[in-house]
Amino acid sequence: MSAPAFTSVSTRRTLGGPFQVHSNRPPTPPPPDPQPAKSKKVEFSQAVRGWVQRTFAEENQIPGIGKSDFEEKLKMVINQYANSESLDSVDWDKMPLPQEMIQNERNQTKNNKRYRSPSPSFARESSYDNSRSTNKVTPKKRKSSDLEDDNEKDLPIRKKNVFEDRISYPDNKPESKPLSKKEQKRQRKLQEERKAFKTSSKSTGDLEKRRQRFEIERRGQSGKQNNNRPVSITPEPNPNDGPVVGTSQSLEKEFLRLTSAPKPETVRPVPILRETLDLLKKKWRAEKNYGYICNQFKSLRQDLTVQHVRTEFTVTVYEIHARIALEKGDLGEYHKCQTQLQALHKQRLGGKPAEFLAYRILYVVYTQNRTEMNNLLANLTVADRKPRAVKHALAVRSALAVGNYHRFFKLYLDTPNLGGYLIDMFLDRERLAALAAICKTYRPSVDLQFITNELAFESDEVTCSFICDHRGENLFERTDDKIKLLTQRAGSTFDTAKDVAFRKVDIKGQI
């Protein structure tokens, strides 16, 4: 009798566990648990501990390199020498710190990548390669992630058919099924993404070629040699190299925007800048040439910035320039100085923070920036509100917030410091708002002298000129040697002028 063509098994009778096949073979014993390897304790010498302490010291930190980065580098270096049992053979006093190793690696990687030509495969796959000449290779465009590894060129977004792989085109055969509306919409969206990707790739390629062409033209003349060797492009300076120490002895220097790293021979040191400030103050009192003074102050501020000078002298320079700009109505330069002074005053470097806090409140009143005003008021402390200039500025804001023009013009006549120049910026629009309110309240007429006194005009003639400039020349009447304004006839004349004045604020103001 032949053997059966199947293997008999017992019938499963429960659902509680996996099905077991019974066999006559003894069960295989489980493998023994592996014994954990005993870790060997490493004793670090005092030199290694000192190297680690120098790594975490505050004065050795480098901007742009985080704590997690150099901690990982530190562990890798120590483990490398510990595994090779060569910790004691290394001169740790001369060993570079982990952050210095990272900075050197980044600089070397950045320089190697910036002037490297693309591989042949990348040149064939590039979506904008057809517009280039066959005998000329343009370096690959770098992004903000220049510090990443070389494997970034293998990312899927650099492949030509990245969207084509995702699109399923309908079959043209008669037996293919029609796509649903949802699938058709999805395919149209993917096709638009693919088209946008090709367009952006071409535009970025054109921008890169243009940038490199100007770079070569700019440095071509200085890089040529007598033997007509190829032009060598010097890498840009590292911004982490530290501040520039000036050596120039010139008191006056024209302001020019920096297009490259500043040279020490064109930058004036702080002692020379102090002499420059004294010279500029004397010339401003004598000549009042704002164009020249503004140019020299911008050059002075630039020399302070490139040398990383943030002291009480820096605060003095910005405060003087801000006051001169206010006096000439140059709100553009004033706003730049005000922004820097806000950060400098927080560092408690001296100066007059209360005076410029009052200017800042009036400036926000002028720009009608309610969000900025709310943030400013929320950050004011009790001590900040005590100086007279700040109290006055807050009173001006409060009077305008409730529409109390009588109190506003009284405050205008008693403005401390140079706050009056800022109020002059929005004085006309507040006069129009007050005239609109007076014409609705005083009927049928009101004395012109009353308006002159109430709205802080210099004279009745100036009041008449202001009203006539806003289409109110037919609103005057002379009775009993007095000139009256016919408020009942004014109608919406001043309301319309007020709406126009409050509609637009010009904060440039640069001369």
JSON list of C-alpha atoms in Angstrom, two decimals, residues 3 8 39 55 72 118 139 185 193 200 288 323:
[
{"chain": "A", "resi": 3, "resn": "ALA", "atom": "CA", "xyz": [2.00, 6.28, 1.39]},
{"chain": "A", "resi": 8, "resn": "SER", "atom": "CA", "xyz": [-2.48, 14.26, 8.82]},
{"chain": "A", "resi": 39, "resn": "SER", "atom": "CA", "xyz": [31.28, 48.51, 29.27]},
{"chain": "A", "resi": 55, "resn": "THR", "atom": "CA", "xyz": [34.51, 74.07, 24.26]},
{"chain": "A", "resi": 72, "resn": "GLU", "atom": "CA", "xyz": [27.91, 65.98, 18.57]},
{"chain": "A", "resi": 118, "resn": "PRO", "atom": "CA", "xyz": [27.96, 70.16, -12.59]},
{"chain": "A", "resi": 139, "resn": "PRO", "atom": "CA", "xyz": [28.40, 76.31, -12.33]},
{"chain": "A", "resi": 185, "resn": "LYS", "atom": "CA", "xyz": [-8.88, 67.23, -11.70]},
{"chain": "A", "resi": 193, "resn": "GLU", "atom": "CA", "xyz": [2.78, 71.75, -10.94]},
{"chain": "A", "resi": 200, "resn": "SER", "atom": "CA", "xyz": [11.02, 78.14, -12.11]},
{"chain": "A", "resi": 288, "resn": "LYS", "atom": "CA", "xyz": [23.20, 124.26, 8.46]},
{"chain": "A", "resi": 323, "resn": "ARG", "atom": "CA", "xyz": [17.54, 115.29, 16.33]}
]
